[in-house]
Amino acid sequence: MAVMSSVPGPATAGEVFSLIRDGRARTRSDVGRLTGLSRTAVAARIASLLESGLVVEGVEEEREPSTGGRPPVGLRFNRDAGVVLAGAIGRSRTQLGVCDLNGGVLATNDLEQEVGAAPDDLMPQVLAGFTDLLKEAGRRVTDVRAVGLSIPGTVELERGASLDSPIMAGWNGVELAPYLEKLTGGRVPVFVDNDANVMALSERRGHLERHRDLLFVKASTGIGVGIVTDGRLLRGALGAAGEIGHNKIAAAQGLPCRCGDTGCLEAVAAGWALVQAARTGGHEITHVRDLVALAVKGDADARHLVRVAGRRIGEVVASTVNVLNPEAVVVGGDLAQAYDPFVAGLRESLYSQASALATRELVIVPVTHGEQSGVVGCAALAIREVLDSAAVDRALLDAD
Ligand SMILES: [Zn+2]
């Protein structure tokens, strides 16, 4: 058994909740042993957690295969004590979900939209979609504890708005939380982050269980990375960390990018650029997912385009790997659905251009939650904020 560390100082109910939630404490005596709290103090904290519904006592329903050997009755986190709404907003497609408090997807739906739709057009559709999904999941709007949204480009965290993103023109500075008020009455917090960042967070139930330092490469219509170092998302001074799509690379010299500049990685490796290249080559496709479908079917041109894109992205990822020395590079996004040619290209440049030491134990792995990683990540973003110990303490105080 792993060495258990105790919580310093008198543990709050929120801290006791965290011990129960991550499975370290299953009984009152576990809580006592881990926190050093008296029996009476433990009882008081457990009572308020039971009352809140976040913790329940008893046998877990058989929703997952039993791991065996557990005591039949105990304290456990109640993932059904509420739901979070998750919305991964893209340029041409938005994925919506209703998730339980453990991040499990209860209902999900895709919205196909006009490329570049403005918030005033798209957000009402997002709200209608959430309403339908709540119904489908058999949950009420009063069950919603938080909303997590992602958008491409840099996000100003405090305002929950796009920050100077050249490709999200109509969205810049537009706060997204007010749109949700129509549904939630402003009762629940809304969190917004960048798409690659939330996809990195989706790995909390995945590769982050094994790796504390991880680079998530999102290769889709756009390109970006989400960075987790020592278990924490690294966002940078303005939240613009990981925007590698507009790194200048030699292969793109002189080529126009959708950001208005020339010479960017995206101009030779992003989904939008590959669609243009494929169309010039005579393939009647409109979206990167069409190209990926061709590649998966074995079309030689499509596989070549995807492989070369992987190689170009690998050039920039190689520098990032040298700077951050991650344990794993997780590959996700539409383009990565053509995993074999994409990763073959990525490996070529990554291993030849990053240092031998930085790549000695590096693993390259596919995204854990596949096409749902955006939704799972948005849920993880919201859950992380509303279920951390301090947030739970605040919620218990408010309930008093
Ligand atoms: Zn650019």
Coordinates of C-alpha atoms and ligand atoms in Angstrom, one line a residue:
M1 CA 0.0 0.0 0.0
A2 CA 1.2 3.5 -0.8
V3 CA 2.3 5.8 2.0
M4 CA -0.5 8.0 3.0
S5 CA 0.2 11.6 3.8
S6 CA -1.9 13.4 6.3
V7 CA -3.5 16.8 5.7
P8 CA -1.7 19.5 7.7
G9 CA -3.7 21.5 10.2
P10 CA -7.3 20.8 11.1
A11 CA -8.9 19.4 8.0
T12 CA -12.1 21.1 6.7
A13 CA -15.1 19.2 5.4
G14 CA -13.9 20.1 1.9
E15 CA -10.6 18.4 2.6
V16 CA -12.3 15.4 4.0
F17 CA -14.4 15.3 0.8
S18 CA -11.3 15.2 -1.3
L19 CA -9.9 12.2 0.6
I20 CA -13.2 10.4 0.0
R21 CA -13.5 11.5 -3.6
D22 CA -10.0 10.2 -4.6
G23 CA -10.6 7.0 -2.7
R24 CA -8.0 7.5 0.0
A25 CA -10.6 7.4 2.7
R26 CA -13.5 4.8 2.7
T27 CA -14.5 4.8 6.3
R28 CA -14.7 7.3 9.3
S29 CA -11.6 5.7 10.8
D30 CA -9.7 6.2 7.5
V31 CA -10.7 9.9 7.8
G32 CA -9.6 10.1 11.4
R33 CA -6.3 8.4 10.7
L34 CA -5.5 10.6 7.6
T35 CA -6.5 13.9 9.1
G36 CA -5.8 13.4 12.8
L37 CA -9.2 14.8 13.6
S38 CA -11.1 13.6 16.7
R39 CA -14.0 11.2 16.3
T40 CA -16.5 14.0 17.0
A41 CA -14.9 16.3 14.4
V42 CA -14.9 13.5 11.8
A43 CA -18.5 12.8 12.5
A44 CA -19.5 16.4 12.1
R45 CA -17.7 16.8 8.8
I46 CA -19.1 13.5 7.4
A47 CA -22.6 14.6 8.5
S48 CA -22.5 17.8 6.6
L49 CA -21.1 16.0 3.5
L50 CA -23.8 13.4 3.7
E51 CA -26.4 16.1 4.0
S52 CA -25.0 17.9 0.9
G53 CA -25.4 14.7 -1.1
L54 CA -21.8 14.8 -2.3
V55 CA -21.0 11.8 -0.1
V56 CA -23.1 8.7 0.4
E57 CA -22.8 5.7 2.6
G58 CA -23.5 2.2 1.3
V59 CA -22.8 -0.2 -1.4
E60 CA -21.9 1.2 -4.8
E61 CA -24.2 0.2 -7.7
E62 CA -22.6 -2.1 -10.3
R63 CA -22.0 0.6 -12.9
E64 CA -18.4 -0.5 -13.3
P65 CA -16.9 -3.9 -13.1
S66 CA -16.1 -4.7 -9.5
T67 CA -12.4 -4.6 -8.5
G68 CA -13.2 -7.0 -5.7
G69 CA -11.9 -7.0 -2.1
R70 CA -13.6 -3.8 -1.0
P71 CA -15.6 -3.6 2.1
P72 CA -19.3 -3.8 1.2
V73 CA -20.3 -0.7 3.0
G74 CA -18.4 2.6 3.2
L75 CA -18.2 6.3 2.4
R76 CA -18.0 7.2 -1.2
F77 CA -18.2 10.1 -3.5
N78 CA -21.7 10.4 -5.1
R79 CA -21.1 11.2 -8.7
D80 CA -24.9 11.6 -9.2
A81 CA -25.1 14.5 -6.7
G82 CA -25.4 16.8 -9.7
V83 CA -24.3 17.3 -13.3
V84 CA -22.1 19.6 -15.3
L85 CA -22.8 20.9 -18.7
A86 CA -19.9 20.7 -21.2
G87 CA -19.6 22.5 -24.5
A88 CA -16.6 22.2 -26.8
I89 CA -17.1 25.1 -29.2
G90 CA -15.3 24.8 -32.5
R91 CA -15.2 26.8 -35.7
S92 CA -17.5 24.4 -37.7
R93 CA -18.8 22.0 -35.0
T94 CA -19.7 22.2 -31.4
Q95 CA -19.9 19.2 -29.1
L96 CA -22.2 19.3 -26.2
G97 CA -22.6 17.0 -23.2
V98 CA -24.2 16.4 -19.8
C99 CA -21.8 14.7 -17.5
D100 CA -21.9 13.3 -14.0
L101 CA -19.7 14.7 -11.3
N102 CA -17.1 12.1 -12.0
G103 CA -16.9 13.3 -15.6
G104 CA -18.8 10.4 -17.1
V105 CA -20.8 11.4 -20.2
L106 CA -24.5 10.9 -19.7
A107 CA -25.7 12.4 -22.9
T108 CA -24.0 14.1 -25.8
N109 CA -24.8 15.7 -29.1
D110 CA -23.0 17.5 -32.0
L111 CA -24.1 20.8 -33.4
E112 CA -23.0 21.4 -37.0
Q113 CA -22.8 25.1 -37.6
E114 CA -21.8 27.6 -40.2
V115 CA -18.0 28.3 -40.1
G116 CA -17.3 31.3 -38.0
A117 CA -20.8 31.7 -36.6
A118 CA -21.0 34.6 -34.1
P119 CA -21.8 34.1 -30.4
D120 CA -25.3 35.7 -30.8
D121 CA -26.1 33.0 -33.4
L122 CA -24.4 30.0 -31.8
M123 CA -25.0 30.4 -28.1
P124 CA -28.8 30.2 -28.3
Q125 CA -28.3 26.8 -30.1
V126 CA -25.9 25.7 -27.4
L127 CA -28.5 26.5 -24.8
A128 CA -31.2 24.6 -26.7
G129 CA -28.9 21.7 -27.1
F130 CA -28.1 21.6 -23.3
T131 CA -31.9 21.7 -22.6
D132 CA -32.5 18.7 -24.8
L133 CA -29.6 16.8 -23.4
L134 CA -30.7 17.4 -19.8
K135 CA -34.1 15.9 -20.8
E136 CA -32.4 13.0 -22.5
A137 CA -30.2 12.3 -19.4
G138 CA -33.3 12.6 -17.1
R139 CA -31.8 15.5 -15.2
R140 CA -33.2 18.9 -14.3
V141 CA -31.6 22.3 -14.7
T142 CA -31.5 22.6 -10.9
D143 CA -29.1 19.6 -10.9
V144 CA -26.5 21.6 -12.9
R145 CA -23.6 22.5 -10.7
A146 CA -21.3 24.2 -13.2
V147 CA -20.7 24.7 -16.9
G148 CA -17.4 24.2 -18.7
L149 CA -16.8 25.6 -22.2
S150 CA -13.9 25.6 -24.6
I151 CA -13.1 27.7 -27.6
P152 CA -10.2 27.8 -30.0
G153 CA -7.5 30.4 -29.4
T154 CA -6.4 32.2 -26.3
V155 CA -9.0 32.7 -23.5
E156 CA -9.1 35.5 -21.0
L157 CA -9.8 33.4 -17.9
E158 CA -11.3 36.0 -15.6
R159 CA -13.8 37.2 -18.2
G160 CA -14.4 33.9 -19.8
A161 CA -13.9 35.4 -23.2
S162 CA -11.8 35.0 -26.3
L163 CA -8.6 37.1 -26.2
D164 CA -7.4 38.7 -29.4
S165 CA -7.8 35.5 -31.4
P166 CA -7.5 36.3 -35.2
I167 CA -9.7 33.3 -36.0
M168 CA -12.4 34.0 -33.5
A169 CA -13.0 37.5 -34.7
G170 CA -16.7 37.9 -33.6
W171 CA -16.0 36.3 -30.2
N172 CA -13.2 38.5 -29.0
G173 CA -14.0 40.1 -25.6
V174 CA -17.5 38.6 -25.6
E175 CA -18.2 37.1 -22.2
L176 CA -19.9 33.7 -22.6
A177 CA -21.3 33.3 -19.0
P178 CA -24.2 35.8 -19.6
Y179 CA -25.6 33.6 -22.4
L180 CA -25.9 30.7 -19.9
E181 CA -27.9 32.7 -17.5
K182 CA -31.0 32.2 -19.5
L183 CA -30.8 28.5 -18.7
T184 CA -29.3 28.5 -15.2
G185 CA -30.5 31.9 -13.9
G186 CA -26.9 32.8 -13.2
R187 CA -27.0 30.3 -10.3
V188 CA -24.0 28.2 -11.4
P189 CA -20.4 29.2 -12.4
V190 CA -19.3 29.1 -16.0
F191 CA -15.7 28.3 -16.8
V192 CA -14.1 28.9 -20.2
D193 CA -10.7 27.7 -21.4
N194 CA -8.8 27.0 -24.6
D195 CA -9.7 23.8 -26.6
A196 CA -6.2 22.2 -26.3
N197 CA -6.1 23.0 -22.6
V198 CA -9.4 21.2 -21.8
M199 CA -8.4 18.3 -24.0
A200 CA -5.3 18.0 -21.8
L201 CA -7.6 18.1 -18.7
S202 CA -9.6 15.2 -20.3
E203 CA -6.6 13.0 -19.6
R204 CA -7.2 13.3 -15.8
R205 CA -9.1 10.1 -16.4
G206 CA -6.5 8.7 -18.7
H207 CA -2.8 9.3 -19.3
L208 CA -2.5 11.8 -16.4
E209 CA -3.1 8.9 -14.0
R210 CA 0.3 7.6 -15.1
H211 CA 2.1 10.7 -16.2
R212 CA 2.5 14.0 -14.4
D213 CA 4.2 15.8 -17.3
L214 CA 2.4 15.6 -20.5
L215 CA 2.0 17.5 -23.8
F216 CA -1.3 17.3 -25.5
V217 CA -1.1 17.9 -29.2
K218 CA -4.4 19.0 -30.7
A219 CA -4.3 18.6 -34.5
S220 CA -7.6 19.6 -36.1
T221 CA -8.8 22.5 -38.1
G222 CA -6.3 24.4 -36.0
I223 CA -3.2 23.3 -34.1
G224 CA -2.3 23.9 -30.5
V225 CA -0.9 22.1 -27.5
G226 CA -2.0 21.8 -23.9
I227 CA 0.8 21.5 -21.4
V228 CA 0.6 19.8 -18.1
T229 CA 3.7 20.0 -15.9
D230 CA 3.9 18.3 -12.5
G231 CA 0.2 17.6 -12.7
R232 CA -0.8 21.2 -13.4
L233 CA -2.0 22.9 -16.5
L234 CA 0.5 25.5 -17.7
R235 CA -1.2 28.5 -19.1
G236 CA 1.4 31.2 -19.3
A237 CA 1.2 34.9 -18.4
L238 CA -1.7 35.7 -20.7
G239 CA -3.1 32.2 -21.1
A240 CA -1.5 32.0 -24.5
A241 CA 0.9 29.1 -23.7
G242 CA 0.8 26.3 -26.3
E243 CA -0.4 28.3 -29.3
I244 CA 2.1 26.6 -31.6
G245 CA -0.1 26.8 -34.7
H246 CA 1.4 30.1 -35.5
N247 CA 5.0 29.3 -34.9
K248 CA 7.0 30.2 -38.0
I249 CA 8.5 27.3 -39.8
A250 CA 10.8 27.1 -42.9
A251 CA 8.4 24.9 -44.9
A252 CA 5.7 27.5 -44.7
Q253 CA 7.8 30.4 -45.7
G254 CA 5.8 33.0 -47.7
L255 CA 2.5 31.0 -47.4
P256 CA -0.5 32.9 -46.1
C257 CA -2.1 31.8 -42.8
R258 CA -5.7 32.4 -41.7
C259 CA -4.3 34.6 -38.9
G260 CA -3.3 37.2 -41.5
D261 CA 0.5 36.5 -41.2
T262 CA 2.6 34.2 -43.4
G263 CA 4.9 31.3 -42.7
C264 CA 2.9 29.7 -39.8
L265 CA 2.9 26.0 -39.0
E266 CA -0.9 26.0 -39.7
A267 CA -0.3 27.1 -43.3
V268 CA 1.2 23.7 -44.1
A269 CA -0.2 21.4 -41.4
A270 CA -3.6 22.6 -40.1
G271 CA -6.8 20.9 -41.2
W272 CA -7.9 24.0 -43.2
A273 CA -4.6 24.1 -45.1
L274 CA -4.7 20.3 -45.9
V275 CA -8.3 20.6 -47.2
Q276 CA -7.1 23.3 -49.6
A277 CA -4.2 21.2 -50.7
A278 CA -6.4 18.1 -51.2
R279 CA -8.9 20.2 -53.2
T280 CA -6.1 21.5 -55.4
G281 CA -5.1 17.9 -55.9
G282 CA -8.6 17.1 -57.2
H283 CA -10.3 15.7 -54.1
E284 CA -13.8 17.2 -53.6
I285 CA -13.7 17.5 -49.9
T286 CA -14.8 20.3 -47.5
H287 CA -13.7 19.3 -44.1
V288 CA -10.6 17.8 -42.5
R289 CA -12.8 14.9 -41.3
D290 CA -13.4 14.1 -45.0
L291 CA -9.6 14.0 -45.6
V292 CA -9.2 11.8 -42.5
A293 CA -11.9 9.4 -43.8
L294 CA -10.0 9.1 -47.1
A295 CA -6.7 8.4 -45.3
V296 CA -8.3 5.8 -43.1
K297 CA -9.7 4.1 -46.2
G298 CA -6.2 4.0 -47.6
D299 CA -6.2 6.8 -50.1
A300 CA -2.5 7.4 -50.9
D301 CA -2.7 11.2 -51.4
A302 CA -4.7 11.7 -48.2
R303 CA -2.2 9.5 -46.2
H304 CA 0.7 11.4 -47.7
L305 CA -0.9 14.8 -46.7
V306 CA -1.6 13.6 -43.2
R307 CA 1.9 12.2 -42.8
V308 CA 3.7 15.3 -44.0
A309 CA 1.4 17.4 -41.7
G310 CA 2.5 15.1 -38.8
R311 CA 6.1 15.7 -39.7
R312 CA 5.7 19.5 -39.8
I313 CA 3.9 19.5 -36.5
G314 CA 6.7 17.3 -35.1
E315 CA 9.3 19.9 -35.9
V316 CA 7.6 22.4 -33.6
V317 CA 6.7 19.8 -31.0
A318 CA 10.4 18.7 -30.9
S319 CA 11.4 22.2 -29.6
T320 CA 8.6 22.0 -27.0
V321 CA 9.7 18.6 -25.9
N322 CA 13.3 20.0 -25.5
V323 CA 11.9 22.8 -23.3
L324 CA 9.5 20.8 -21.2
N325 CA 10.8 17.3 -21.2
P326 CA 7.3 15.6 -20.9
E327 CA 6.9 11.9 -20.2
A328 CA 4.2 11.6 -22.8
V329 CA 3.0 13.3 -26.0
V330 CA -0.8 12.6 -26.3
V331 CA -2.1 13.1 -29.8
G332 CA -5.7 14.1 -30.4
G333 CA -8.0 16.2 -32.7
D334 CA -9.6 15.3 -36.0
L335 CA -6.4 14.9 -37.9
A336 CA -5.1 12.4 -35.3
Q337 CA -8.0 10.1 -36.1
A338 CA -5.8 9.1 -39.0
Y339 CA -3.4 8.0 -36.3
D340 CA -0.9 5.8 -38.1
P341 CA 0.2 8.1 -40.9
F342 CA -0.1 11.1 -38.6
V343 CA 2.1 9.7 -35.9
A344 CA 4.5 8.2 -38.4
G345 CA 5.2 11.7 -39.6
L346 CA 5.3 13.1 -36.1
R347 CA 7.8 10.5 -35.0
E348 CA 10.1 11.2 -37.9
S349 CA 10.8 14.8 -37.0
L350 CA 10.3 14.6 -33.3
Y351 CA 12.9 11.9 -32.8
S352 CA 15.4 13.4 -35.2
Q353 CA 15.1 17.0 -33.9
A354 CA 14.5 16.7 -30.2
S355 CA 17.4 15.8 -27.9
A356 CA 18.2 12.1 -27.3
L357 CA 17.8 12.6 -23.5
A358 CA 14.4 14.3 -23.8
T359 CA 13.0 11.5 -26.0
R360 CA 14.7 8.6 -24.3
E361 CA 11.7 7.6 -22.3
L362 CA 9.1 9.7 -24.1
V363 CA 5.9 7.8 -25.2
I364 CA 3.6 8.9 -27.9
V365 CA 0.0 7.8 -27.3
P366 CA -3.5 8.5 -28.6
V367 CA -6.0 10.5 -26.7
T368 CA -8.0 8.5 -24.2
H369 CA -11.5 9.7 -24.8
G370 CA -11.3 9.9 -28.7
E371 CA -13.9 12.1 -30.2
Q372 CA -15.4 12.8 -26.8
S373 CA -12.2 14.3 -25.4
G374 CA -13.5 17.9 -25.9
V375 CA -16.6 17.2 -23.9
V376 CA -14.9 15.2 -21.3
G377 CA -12.3 18.0 -20.9
C378 CA -14.9 20.7 -20.5
A379 CA -16.5 18.6 -17.8
A380 CA -13.2 18.1 -16.1
L381 CA -12.6 21.9 -16.2
A382 CA -15.9 22.6 -14.5
I383 CA -15.6 19.7 -12.0
R384 CA -12.0 20.7 -11.1
E385 CA -13.3 24.1 -10.0
V386 CA -16.5 23.2 -8.2
L387 CA -15.3 20.1 -6.4
D388 CA -12.0 21.2 -5.1
S389 CA -11.8 21.4 -1.3
A390 CA -12.1 25.1 -1.0
A391 CA -15.1 25.2 -3.4
V392 CA -16.9 22.5 -1.4
D393 CA -16.3 24.3 1.8
R394 CA -17.8 27.5 0.3
A395 CA -20.8 25.5 -1.0
L396 CA -21.4 23.9 2.5
L397 CA -21.2 27.3 4.1
D398 CA -23.8 28.7 1.6
A399 CA -26.1 25.8 2.3
D400 CA -26.1 26.6 6.1
Ligands
ZN1 ZN -0.8 32.0 -38.4

